[in-house]
Short mmCIF file of C-alpha atoms in Angstrom, two decimals:
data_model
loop_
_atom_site.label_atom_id
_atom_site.label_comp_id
_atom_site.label_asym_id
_atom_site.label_seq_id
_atom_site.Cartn_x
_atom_site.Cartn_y
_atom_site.Cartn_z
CA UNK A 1 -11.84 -75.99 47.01
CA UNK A 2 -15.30 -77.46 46.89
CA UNK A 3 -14.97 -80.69 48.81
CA UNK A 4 -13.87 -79.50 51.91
CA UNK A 5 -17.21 -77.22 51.93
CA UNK A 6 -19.14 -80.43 51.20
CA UNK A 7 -18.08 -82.33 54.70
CA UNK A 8 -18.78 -79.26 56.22
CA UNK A 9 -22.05 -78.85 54.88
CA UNK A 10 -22.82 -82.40 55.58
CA UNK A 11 -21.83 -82.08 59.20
CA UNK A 12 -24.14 -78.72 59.85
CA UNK A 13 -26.93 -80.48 58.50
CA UNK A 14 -25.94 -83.88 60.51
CA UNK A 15 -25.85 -81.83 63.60
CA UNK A 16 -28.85 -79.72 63.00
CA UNK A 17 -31.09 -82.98 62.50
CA UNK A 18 -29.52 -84.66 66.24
CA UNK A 19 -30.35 -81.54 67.88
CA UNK A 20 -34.09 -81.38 66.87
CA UNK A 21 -34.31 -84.88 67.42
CA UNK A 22 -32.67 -84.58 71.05
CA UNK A 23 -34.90 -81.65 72.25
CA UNK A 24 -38.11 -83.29 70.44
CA UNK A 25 -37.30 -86.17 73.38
CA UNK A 26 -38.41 -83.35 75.98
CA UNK A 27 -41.92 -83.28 75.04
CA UNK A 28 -44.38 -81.13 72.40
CA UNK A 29 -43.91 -77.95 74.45
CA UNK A 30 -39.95 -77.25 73.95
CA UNK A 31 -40.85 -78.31 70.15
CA UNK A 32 -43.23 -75.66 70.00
CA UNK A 33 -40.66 -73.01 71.60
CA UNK A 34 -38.10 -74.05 68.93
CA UNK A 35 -40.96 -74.20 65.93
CA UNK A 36 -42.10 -70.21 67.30
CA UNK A 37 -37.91 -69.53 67.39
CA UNK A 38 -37.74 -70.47 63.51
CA UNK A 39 -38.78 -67.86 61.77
CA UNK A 40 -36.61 -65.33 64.09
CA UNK A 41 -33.79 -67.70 63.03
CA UNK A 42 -34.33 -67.01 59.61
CA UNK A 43 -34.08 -63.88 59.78
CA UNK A 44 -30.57 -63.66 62.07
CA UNK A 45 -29.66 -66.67 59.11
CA UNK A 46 -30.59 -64.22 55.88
CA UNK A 47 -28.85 -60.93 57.30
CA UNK A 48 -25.34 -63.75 58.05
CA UNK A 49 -25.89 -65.16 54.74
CA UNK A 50 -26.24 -61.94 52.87
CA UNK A 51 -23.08 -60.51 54.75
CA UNK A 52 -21.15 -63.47 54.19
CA UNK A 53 -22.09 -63.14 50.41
CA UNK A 54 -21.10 -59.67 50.17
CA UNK A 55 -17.80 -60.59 52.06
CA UNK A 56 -16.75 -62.98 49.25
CA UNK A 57 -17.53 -60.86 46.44
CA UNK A 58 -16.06 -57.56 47.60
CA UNK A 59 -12.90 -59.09 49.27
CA UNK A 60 -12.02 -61.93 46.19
CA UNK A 61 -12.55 -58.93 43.49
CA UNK A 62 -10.02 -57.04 45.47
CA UNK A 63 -7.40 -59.89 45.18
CA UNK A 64 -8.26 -59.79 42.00
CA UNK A 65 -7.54 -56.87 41.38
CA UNK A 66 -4.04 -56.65 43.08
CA UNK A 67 -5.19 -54.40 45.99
CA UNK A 68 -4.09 -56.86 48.75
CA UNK A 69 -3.91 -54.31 51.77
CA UNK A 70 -7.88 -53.13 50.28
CA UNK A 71 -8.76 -56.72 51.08
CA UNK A 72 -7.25 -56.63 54.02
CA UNK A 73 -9.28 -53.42 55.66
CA UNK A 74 -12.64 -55.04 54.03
CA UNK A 75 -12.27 -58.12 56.48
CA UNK A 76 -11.64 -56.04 59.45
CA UNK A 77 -14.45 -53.92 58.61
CA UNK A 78 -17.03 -56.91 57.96
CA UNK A 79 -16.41 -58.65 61.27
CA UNK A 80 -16.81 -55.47 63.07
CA UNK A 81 -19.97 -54.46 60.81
CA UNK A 82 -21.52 -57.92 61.00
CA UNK A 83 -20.67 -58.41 64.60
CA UNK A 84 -22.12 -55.24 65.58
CA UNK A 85 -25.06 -55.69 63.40
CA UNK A 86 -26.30 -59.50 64.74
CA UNK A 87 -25.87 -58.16 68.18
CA UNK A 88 -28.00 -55.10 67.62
CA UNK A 89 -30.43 -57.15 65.92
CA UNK A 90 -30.62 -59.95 68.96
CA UNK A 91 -31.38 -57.01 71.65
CA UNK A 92 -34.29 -55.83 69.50
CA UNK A 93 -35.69 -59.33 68.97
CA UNK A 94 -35.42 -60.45 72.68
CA UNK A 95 -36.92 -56.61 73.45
CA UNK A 96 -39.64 -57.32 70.99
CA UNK A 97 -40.46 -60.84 71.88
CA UNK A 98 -43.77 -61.06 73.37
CA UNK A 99 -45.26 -58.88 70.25
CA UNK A 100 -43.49 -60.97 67.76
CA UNK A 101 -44.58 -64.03 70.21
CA UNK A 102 -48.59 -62.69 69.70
CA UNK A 103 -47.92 -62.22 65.73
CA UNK A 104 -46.45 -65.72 65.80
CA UNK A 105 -50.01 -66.48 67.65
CA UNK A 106 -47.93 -68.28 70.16
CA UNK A 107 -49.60 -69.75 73.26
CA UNK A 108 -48.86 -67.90 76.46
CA UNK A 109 -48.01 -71.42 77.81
CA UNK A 110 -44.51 -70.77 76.20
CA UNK A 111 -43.96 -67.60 77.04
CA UNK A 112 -42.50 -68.69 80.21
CA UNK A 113 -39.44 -71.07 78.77
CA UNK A 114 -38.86 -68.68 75.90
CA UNK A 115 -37.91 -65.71 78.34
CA UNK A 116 -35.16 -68.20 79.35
CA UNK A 117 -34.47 -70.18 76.14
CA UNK A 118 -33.76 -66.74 73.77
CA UNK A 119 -31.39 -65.22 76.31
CA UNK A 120 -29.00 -67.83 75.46
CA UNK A 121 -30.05 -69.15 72.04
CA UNK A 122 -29.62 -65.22 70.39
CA UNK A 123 -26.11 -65.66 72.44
CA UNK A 124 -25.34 -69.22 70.26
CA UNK A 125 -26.79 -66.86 66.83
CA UNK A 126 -24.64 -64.34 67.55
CA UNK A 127 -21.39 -66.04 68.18
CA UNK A 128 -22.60 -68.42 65.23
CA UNK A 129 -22.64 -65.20 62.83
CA UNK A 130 -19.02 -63.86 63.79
CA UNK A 131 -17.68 -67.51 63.12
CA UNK A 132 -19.88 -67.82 59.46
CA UNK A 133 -18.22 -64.03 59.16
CA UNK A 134 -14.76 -65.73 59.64
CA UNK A 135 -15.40 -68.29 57.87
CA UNK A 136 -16.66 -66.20 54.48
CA UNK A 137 -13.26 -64.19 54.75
CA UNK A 138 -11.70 -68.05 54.92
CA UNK A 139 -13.34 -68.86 51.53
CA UNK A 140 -12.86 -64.98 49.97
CA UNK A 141 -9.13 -65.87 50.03
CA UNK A 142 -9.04 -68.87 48.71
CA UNK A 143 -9.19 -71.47 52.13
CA UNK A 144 -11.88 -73.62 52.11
CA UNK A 145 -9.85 -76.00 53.97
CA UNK A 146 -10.31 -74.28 57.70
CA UNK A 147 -13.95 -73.46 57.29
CA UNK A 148 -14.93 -77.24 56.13
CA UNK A 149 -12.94 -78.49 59.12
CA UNK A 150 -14.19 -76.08 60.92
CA UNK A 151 -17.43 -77.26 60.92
CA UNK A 152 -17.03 -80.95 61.22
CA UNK A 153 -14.80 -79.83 64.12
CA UNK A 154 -17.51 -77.95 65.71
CA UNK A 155 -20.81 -79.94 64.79
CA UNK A 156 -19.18 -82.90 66.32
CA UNK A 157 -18.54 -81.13 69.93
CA UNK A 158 -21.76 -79.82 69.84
CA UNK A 159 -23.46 -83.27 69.15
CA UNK A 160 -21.35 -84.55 72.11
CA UNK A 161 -22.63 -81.88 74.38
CA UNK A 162 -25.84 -81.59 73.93
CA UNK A 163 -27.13 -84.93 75.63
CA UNK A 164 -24.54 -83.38 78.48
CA UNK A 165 -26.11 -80.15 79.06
CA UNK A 166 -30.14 -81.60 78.01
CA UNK A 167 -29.80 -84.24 79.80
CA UNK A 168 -27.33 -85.18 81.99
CA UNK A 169 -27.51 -81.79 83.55
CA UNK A 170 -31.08 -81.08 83.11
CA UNK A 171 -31.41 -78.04 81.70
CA UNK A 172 -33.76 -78.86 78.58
CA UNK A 173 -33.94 -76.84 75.92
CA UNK A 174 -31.55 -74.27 77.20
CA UNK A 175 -28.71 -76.86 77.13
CA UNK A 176 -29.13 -76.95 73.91
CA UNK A 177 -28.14 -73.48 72.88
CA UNK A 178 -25.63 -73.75 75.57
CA UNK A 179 -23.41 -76.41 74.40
CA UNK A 180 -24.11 -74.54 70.48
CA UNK A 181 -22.67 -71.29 72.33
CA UNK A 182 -19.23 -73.46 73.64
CA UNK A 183 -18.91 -74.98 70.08
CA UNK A 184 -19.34 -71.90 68.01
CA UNK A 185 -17.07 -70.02 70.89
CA UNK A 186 -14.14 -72.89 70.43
CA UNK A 187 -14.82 -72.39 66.62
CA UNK A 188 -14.51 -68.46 67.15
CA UNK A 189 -11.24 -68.98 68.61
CA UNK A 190 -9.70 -71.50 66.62
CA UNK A 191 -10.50 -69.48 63.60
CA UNK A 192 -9.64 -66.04 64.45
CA UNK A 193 -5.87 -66.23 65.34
CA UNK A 194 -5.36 -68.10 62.14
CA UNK A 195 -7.26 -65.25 59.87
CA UNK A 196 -5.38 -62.75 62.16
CA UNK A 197 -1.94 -64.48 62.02
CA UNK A 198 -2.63 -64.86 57.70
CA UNK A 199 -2.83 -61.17 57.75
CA UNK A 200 -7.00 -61.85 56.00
CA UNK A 201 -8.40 -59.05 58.32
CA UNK A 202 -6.89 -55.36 59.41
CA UNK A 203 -8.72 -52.97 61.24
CA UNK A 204 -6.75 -49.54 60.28
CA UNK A 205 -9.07 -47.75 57.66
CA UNK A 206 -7.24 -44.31 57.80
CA UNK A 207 -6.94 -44.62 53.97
CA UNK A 208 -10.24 -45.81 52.75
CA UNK A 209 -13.31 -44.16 52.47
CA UNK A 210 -15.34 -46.01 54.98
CA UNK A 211 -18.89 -44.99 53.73
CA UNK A 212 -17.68 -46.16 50.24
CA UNK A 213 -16.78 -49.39 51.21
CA UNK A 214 -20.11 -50.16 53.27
CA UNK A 215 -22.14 -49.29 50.32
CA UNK A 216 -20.56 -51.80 48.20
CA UNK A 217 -20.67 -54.36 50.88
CA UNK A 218 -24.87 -53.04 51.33
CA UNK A 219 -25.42 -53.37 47.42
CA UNK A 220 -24.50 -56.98 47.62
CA UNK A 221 -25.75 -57.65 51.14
CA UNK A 222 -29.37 -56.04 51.08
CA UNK A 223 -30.59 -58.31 47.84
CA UNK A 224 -28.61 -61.30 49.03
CA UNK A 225 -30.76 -61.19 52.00
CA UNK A 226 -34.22 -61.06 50.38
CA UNK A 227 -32.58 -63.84 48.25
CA UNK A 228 -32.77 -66.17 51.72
CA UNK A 229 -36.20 -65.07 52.93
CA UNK A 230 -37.84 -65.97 49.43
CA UNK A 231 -37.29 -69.97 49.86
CA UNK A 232 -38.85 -69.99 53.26
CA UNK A 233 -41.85 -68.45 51.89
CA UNK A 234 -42.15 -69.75 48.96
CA UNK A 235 -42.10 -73.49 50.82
CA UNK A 236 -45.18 -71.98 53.30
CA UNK A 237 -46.88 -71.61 50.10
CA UNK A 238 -46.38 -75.28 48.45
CA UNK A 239 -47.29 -76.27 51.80
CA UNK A 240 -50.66 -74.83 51.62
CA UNK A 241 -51.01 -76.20 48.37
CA UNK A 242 -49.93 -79.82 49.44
CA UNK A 243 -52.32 -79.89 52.26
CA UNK A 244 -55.41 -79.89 50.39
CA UNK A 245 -54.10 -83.69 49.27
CA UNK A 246 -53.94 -84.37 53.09
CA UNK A 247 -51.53 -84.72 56.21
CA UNK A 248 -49.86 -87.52 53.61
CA UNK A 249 -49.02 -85.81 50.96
CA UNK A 250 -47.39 -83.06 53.38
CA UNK A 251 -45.65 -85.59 55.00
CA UNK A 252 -44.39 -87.44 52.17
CA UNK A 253 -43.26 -84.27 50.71
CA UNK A 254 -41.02 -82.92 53.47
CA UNK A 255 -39.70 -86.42 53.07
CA UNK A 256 -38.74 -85.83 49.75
CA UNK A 257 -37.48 -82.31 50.01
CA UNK A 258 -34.76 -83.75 52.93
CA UNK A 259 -34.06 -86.60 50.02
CA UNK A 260 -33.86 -83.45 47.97
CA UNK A 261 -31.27 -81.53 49.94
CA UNK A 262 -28.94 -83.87 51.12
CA UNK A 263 -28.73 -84.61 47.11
CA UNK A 264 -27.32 -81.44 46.10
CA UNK A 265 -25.12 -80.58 49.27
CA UNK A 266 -22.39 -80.73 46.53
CA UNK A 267 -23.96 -77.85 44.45
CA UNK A 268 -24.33 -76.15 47.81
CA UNK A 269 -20.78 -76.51 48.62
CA UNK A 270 -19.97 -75.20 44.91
CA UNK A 271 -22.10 -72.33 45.79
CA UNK A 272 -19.45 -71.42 47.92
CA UNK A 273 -16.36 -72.56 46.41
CA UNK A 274 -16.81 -71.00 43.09
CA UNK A 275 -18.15 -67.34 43.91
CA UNK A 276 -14.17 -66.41 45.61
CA UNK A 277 -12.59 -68.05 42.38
CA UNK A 278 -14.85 -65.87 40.11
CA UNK A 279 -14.71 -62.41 42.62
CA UNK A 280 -10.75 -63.03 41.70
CA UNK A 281 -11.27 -63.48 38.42
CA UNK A 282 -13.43 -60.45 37.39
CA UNK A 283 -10.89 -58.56 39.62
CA UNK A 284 -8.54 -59.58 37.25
CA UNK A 285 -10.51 -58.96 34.03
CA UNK A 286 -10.29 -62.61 33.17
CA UNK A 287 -13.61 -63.22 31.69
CA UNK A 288 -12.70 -66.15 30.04
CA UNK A 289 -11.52 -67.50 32.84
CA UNK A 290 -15.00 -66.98 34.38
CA UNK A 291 -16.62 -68.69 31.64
CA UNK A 292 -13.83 -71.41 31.50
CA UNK A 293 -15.03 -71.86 35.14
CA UNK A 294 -18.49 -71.62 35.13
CA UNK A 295 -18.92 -74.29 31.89
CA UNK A 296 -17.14 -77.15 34.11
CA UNK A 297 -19.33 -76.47 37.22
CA UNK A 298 -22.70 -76.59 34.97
CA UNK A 299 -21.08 -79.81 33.44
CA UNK A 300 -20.54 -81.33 36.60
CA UNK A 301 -23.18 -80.76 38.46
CA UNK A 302 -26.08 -81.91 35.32
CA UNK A 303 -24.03 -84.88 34.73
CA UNK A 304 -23.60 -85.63 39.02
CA UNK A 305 -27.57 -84.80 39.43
CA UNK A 306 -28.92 -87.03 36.79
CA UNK A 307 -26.46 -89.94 38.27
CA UNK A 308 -28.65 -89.18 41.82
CA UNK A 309 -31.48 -89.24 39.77
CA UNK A 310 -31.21 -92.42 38.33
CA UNK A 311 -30.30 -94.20 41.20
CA UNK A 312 -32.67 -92.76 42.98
CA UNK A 313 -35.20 -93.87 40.00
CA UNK A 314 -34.22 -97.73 40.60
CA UNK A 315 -34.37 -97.52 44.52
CA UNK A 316 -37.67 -95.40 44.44
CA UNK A 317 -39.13 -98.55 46.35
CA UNK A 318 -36.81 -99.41 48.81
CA UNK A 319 -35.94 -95.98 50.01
CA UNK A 320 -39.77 -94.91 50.45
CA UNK A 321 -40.23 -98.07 52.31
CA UNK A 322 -37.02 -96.97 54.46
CA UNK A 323 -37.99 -93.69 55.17
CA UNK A 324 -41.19 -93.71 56.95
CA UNK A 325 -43.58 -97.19 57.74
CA UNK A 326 -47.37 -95.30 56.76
CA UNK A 327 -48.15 -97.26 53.28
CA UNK A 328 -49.92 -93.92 51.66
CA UNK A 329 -46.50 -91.73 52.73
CA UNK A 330 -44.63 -94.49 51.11
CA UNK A 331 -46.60 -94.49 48.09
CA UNK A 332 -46.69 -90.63 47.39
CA UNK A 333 -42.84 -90.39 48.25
CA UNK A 334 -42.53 -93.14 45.70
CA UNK A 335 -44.13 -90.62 42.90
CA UNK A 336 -42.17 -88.06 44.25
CA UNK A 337 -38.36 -89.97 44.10
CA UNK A 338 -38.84 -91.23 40.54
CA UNK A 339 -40.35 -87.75 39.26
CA UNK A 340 -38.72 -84.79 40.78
CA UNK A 341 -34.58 -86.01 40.79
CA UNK A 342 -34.62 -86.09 37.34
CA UNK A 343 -35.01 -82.30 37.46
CA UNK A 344 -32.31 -81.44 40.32
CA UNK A 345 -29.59 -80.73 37.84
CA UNK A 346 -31.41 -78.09 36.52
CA UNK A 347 -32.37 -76.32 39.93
CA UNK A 348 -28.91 -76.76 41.06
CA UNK A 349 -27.58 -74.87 37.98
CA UNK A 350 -30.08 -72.11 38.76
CA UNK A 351 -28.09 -71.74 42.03
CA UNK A 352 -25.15 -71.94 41.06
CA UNK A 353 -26.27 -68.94 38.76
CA UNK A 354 -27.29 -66.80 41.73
CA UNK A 355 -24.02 -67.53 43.61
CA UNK A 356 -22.62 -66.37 40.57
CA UNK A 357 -24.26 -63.71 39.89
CA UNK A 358 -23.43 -61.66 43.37
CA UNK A 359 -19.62 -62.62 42.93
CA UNK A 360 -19.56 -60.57 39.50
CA UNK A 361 -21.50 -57.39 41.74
CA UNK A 362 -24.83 -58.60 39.74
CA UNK A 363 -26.62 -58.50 43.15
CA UNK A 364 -29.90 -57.47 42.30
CA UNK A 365 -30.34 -60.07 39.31
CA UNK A 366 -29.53 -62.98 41.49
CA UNK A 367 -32.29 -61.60 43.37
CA UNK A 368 -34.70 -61.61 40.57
CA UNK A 369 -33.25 -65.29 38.97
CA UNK A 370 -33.93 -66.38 42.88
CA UNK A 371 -37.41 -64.80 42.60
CA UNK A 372 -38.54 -66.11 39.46
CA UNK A 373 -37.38 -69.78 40.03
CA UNK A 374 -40.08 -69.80 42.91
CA UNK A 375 -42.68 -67.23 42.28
CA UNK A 376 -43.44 -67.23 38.01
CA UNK A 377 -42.01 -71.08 37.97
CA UNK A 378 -41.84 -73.12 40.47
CA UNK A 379 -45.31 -72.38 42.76
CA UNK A 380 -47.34 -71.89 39.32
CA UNK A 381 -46.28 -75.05 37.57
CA UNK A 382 -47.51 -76.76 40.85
CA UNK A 383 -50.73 -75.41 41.07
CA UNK A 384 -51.18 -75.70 37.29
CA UNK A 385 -49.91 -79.57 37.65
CA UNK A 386 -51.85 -80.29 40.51
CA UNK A 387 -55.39 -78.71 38.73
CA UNK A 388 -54.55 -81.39 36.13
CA UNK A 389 -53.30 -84.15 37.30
CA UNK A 390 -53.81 -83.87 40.74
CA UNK A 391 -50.46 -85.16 43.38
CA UNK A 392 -48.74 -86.97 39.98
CA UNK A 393 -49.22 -83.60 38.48
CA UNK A 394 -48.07 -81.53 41.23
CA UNK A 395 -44.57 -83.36 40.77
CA UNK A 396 -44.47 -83.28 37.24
CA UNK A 397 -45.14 -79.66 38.25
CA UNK A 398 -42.21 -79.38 40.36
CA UNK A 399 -39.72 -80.85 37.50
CA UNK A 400 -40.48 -78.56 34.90
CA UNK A 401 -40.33 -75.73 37.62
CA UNK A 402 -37.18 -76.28 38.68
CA UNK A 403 -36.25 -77.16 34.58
CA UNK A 404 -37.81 -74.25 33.54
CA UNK A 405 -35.60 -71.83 36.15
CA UNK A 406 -31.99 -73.53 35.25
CA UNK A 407 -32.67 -72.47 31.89
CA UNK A 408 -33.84 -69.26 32.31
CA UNK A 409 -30.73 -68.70 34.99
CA UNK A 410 -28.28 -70.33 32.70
CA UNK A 411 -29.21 -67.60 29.84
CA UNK A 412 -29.27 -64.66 32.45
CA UNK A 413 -25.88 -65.72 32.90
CA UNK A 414 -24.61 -65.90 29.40
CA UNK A 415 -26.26 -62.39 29.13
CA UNK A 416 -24.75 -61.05 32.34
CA UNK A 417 -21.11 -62.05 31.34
CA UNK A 418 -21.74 -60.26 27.38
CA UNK A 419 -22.63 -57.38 29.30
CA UNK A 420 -19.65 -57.34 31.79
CA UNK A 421 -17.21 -58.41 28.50
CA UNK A 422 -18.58 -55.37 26.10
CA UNK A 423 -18.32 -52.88 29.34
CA UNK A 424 -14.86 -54.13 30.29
CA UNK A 425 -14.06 -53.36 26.45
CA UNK A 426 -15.57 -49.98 26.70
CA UNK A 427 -13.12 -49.40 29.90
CA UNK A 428 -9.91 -50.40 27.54
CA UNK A 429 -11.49 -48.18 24.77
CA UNK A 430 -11.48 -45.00 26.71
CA UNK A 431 -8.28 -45.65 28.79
CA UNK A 432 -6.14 -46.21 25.16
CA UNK A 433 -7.65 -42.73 24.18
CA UNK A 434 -6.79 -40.99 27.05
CA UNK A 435 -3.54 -42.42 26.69
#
C-alpha cells in the first residue's frame, strides 16, 4: 500500500518545485505575489489535511468494525462537508484580501496582479481539496493504487501546461493556477466515478445522526489541523535563529532541509498507508495486529534512514559541491549532511507516531507529540547547541532534537495502545456481565 503513495508524493513535490521555478522566470514581482499567497495556502493546506486525516480514521474504523453502509454515508458526507467548507473559506479569503495583504505588510505594487491571480488560484485550492478529499476516501478503503497514480497522472499534465498557459499564451502567473485548475479538474473526474461506481461514498443519511457523525469527524479534524500549522511556524522560528550566522547559513540550511525531505518521502508515504490499515484494525479490536503493524514500520523506516544517512555521510562532499557553487554554502551544508541524517530515523518514527495516533481517535495527543517534537525539543536543542558550539552546534542541536522526539513519540505510543488494550478489556468485562 505504501509505494504507490511514494511516486505520488515524489511527483507533487517534482511538480511543485517546476512550477516555482517556471513563474520565478517572470521576474521578482510574481515571486513576491506567490511568497504573500503562502501563508493563505497553508492554511486552505491544514484545514484539507486535517479533513483528509479525519476521513481515514473515521471511515477505516468503520470497516473495521463491519458497518460497511456507515462507511459508506461518512464519504458522502466528507466530500460534501469539505467541499462546502474550502469554498466558504476561499470567498472569505479573497473578501478579506487587502487586510490580510496589509498584515502580510505586502507592497501595494502587488495588489494589482493579486486581485487577478487569487480569483483563479483559490479556484485550483478548491478543486485541489475535493480531489485530496477523494483521494483520503481512496486510501480509507484500502486503494492506494488510484490516488498514487493519480498524482503522477496529474502532476505530469500540469508540468506540461504550465509553460503553455505562462508562456506560450502569456498570461504569467495566472497560467499557472490555470493549467493547476485543468489538472486537478481531470483528476476530479477521473477519480470520482471510480469512488462512486466502488460504492466508497453515499449521500442518503436518513439513518445516521448527522450531528454525531460531524463531531467525530471535528474531534479528529480540529487538532489535525493545528498539527499542520505548527511546522510552518516552528521553521519561521529556526529561521530567525539561523540568520544571526548570516544569509549562508540560511541558505545552506534550506538546502539541507529539501535534502531532508526528499529523504523521508517514504515515511511520508507510510504516513498515509498505515493510518487506514490501523483505523481497520482497532475497528476490529485487533490490537495485536496494530502492534504487529506498527513494530515493522518503526523497523523499516530506522533501518531505511540510517542507510540515507550513511550514504549521505560518504557523499557529504560531492553533493554540497552539487547543490549550490558559493564555497561557504557548500561548507555549512557539508556540516549539515554528515550531522543531521543520522538522526532522520528517529524524526520519521515520531511521525509515523502522530499518523498513528489520529487513526486510533488519539487526536489530541498527536497534537501534543507534534508540539513537543518542535517546541520543548527541537527549537531548544538548537538554540542551546548553537550558544555552545555555535553553527556545528546548532546541528548537533537538530539531531538530538529530532532523537529526542522519536523517543518520546515511540513511548507515547506504547502507552496509548496499553490504554486502548486495558479499555477494550474493560468493554468485554462489562458486556460478559450483562450477559
Amino acid at each position: 500500500m505504501t509505494w504507490p503513495m511514494v511516486f505520488g508524493v515524489l511527483s507533487l513535490m517534482s511538480f511543485q518545485l517546476v512550477d516555482s521555478a517556471f513563474i520565478g522566470q517572470l521576474g521578482v514581482l510574481p515571486l513576491a505575489v506567490q511568497g504573500f499567497t503562502m501563508p493563505m495556502q497553508m492554511v486552505i493546506i491544514g484545514l484539507q489535511v486535517g479533513l483528509g486525516i479525519a476521513t481515514t480514521s473515521v471511515i477505516a474504523k468503520a470497516i473495521g468494525a463491519g458497518k460497511a453502509r456507515y462507511a459508506k454515508q461518512l464519504g458522502g458526507l466528507v466530500i460534501t462537508i469539505g467541499s462546502l467548507g474550502v469554498i466558504a473559506i476561499c470567498v472569505v479569503i479573497y473578501l478579506l484580501r487587502y487586510p490580510i495583504l496589509a498584515l502580510l505588510s505586502a507592497p501595494e505594487s502587488t495588489h494589482a496582479m493579486i486581485d487577478s491571480y487569487w480569483i483563479y488560484w483559490l479556484i485550483s485550492a478548491w478543486i485541489g481539496a475535493v480531489l485530496y478529499f477523494l483521494y483520503s476516501i481512496c486510501r480509507a478503503n484500502g486503494n492506494t493504487m488510484l490516488p498514487g497514480v493519480m498524482m503522477m497522472l496529474t502532476s505530469l499534465f500540469n508540468l506540461v501546461l504550465d509553460p503553455l498557459f505562462i508562456f506560450t499564451l502569456d498570461m504569467g502567473i495566472n497560467g499557472a493556477a490555470i493549467a493547476t485548475c485543468i489538472a486537478f479538474g481531470l483528476g476530479v473526474l477521473l477519480v470520482s466515478p471510480k469512488v462512486y461506481r466502488q460504492h466508497w461514498m453515499h449521500f442518503d443519511w436518513s439513518d445516521i445522526n448527522v450531528s454525531r457523525s460531524l463531531a467525530d469527524i471535528g474531534h479528529i479534524m480540529g487538532p489535525a489541523m493545528l498539527s499542520q500549522l505548527i511546522p510552518p511556524l516552528s521553521s519561521m522560528l529556526a529561521t530567525k535563529l539561523l540568520a544571526t550566522f548570516g544569509t549562508a547559513a540560511v541558505a545552506a540550511w534550506a538546502l539541507g532541509s529539501r535534502f531532508e525531505f526528499f529523504s523521508i518521502v517514504v515515511v511520508l508515504a507510510l504516513t498515509m498507508s498505515v493510518p487506514p490499515m490501523v483505523g481497520r484494525m482497532l475497528g476490529a479490536a485487533d490490537t495485536q495486529g496494530i502492534r504487529q503493524l506498527v513494530g515493522i514500520a518503526v523497523k523499516f523506516i530506522f533501518v531505511l534512514q540510517l542507510v540515507i544517512a550513511a550514504i549521505a555521510y560518504v557523499s557529504a562532499g560531492p553533493l554540497a559541491q552539487l547543490m549550490t557553487s558559493d564555497q561557504q554554502v557548500s561548507h555549512i551544508l557539508y556540516q549539515h549532511l554528515t550531522i543531521v541524517p543520522v538522526s532522520l530515523g528517529l524524526l520519521g518514527i515520531c511521525m509515523l507516531v502522530v499518523s498513528v495516533s489520529n487513526a486510533l481517535g488519539k487526536s489530541y495527543r498527536a497534537l501534543l507529540i507534534s508540539a513537543l517534537r518542535l517546541f520543548v525539543f527541537f527549537l531548544p536543542c538548537l538554540w542551546l547547541g548553537a550558544q555552545l558550539n555555535g553553527l556545528t552546534g546548532l546541528f548537533i542541536g537538530a539531531l538530538c532534537g529530532n532523537a529526542l522526539a522519536g523517543v518520546v513519540a515511540y513511548l507515547s505510543y506504547r502507552r496509548t495502545m496499553d490504554r486502548i488494550e486495558q479499555q477494550l478489556a474493560q468493554q468485554r468485562s462489562d458486556q460478559a456481565s450483562a450477559a
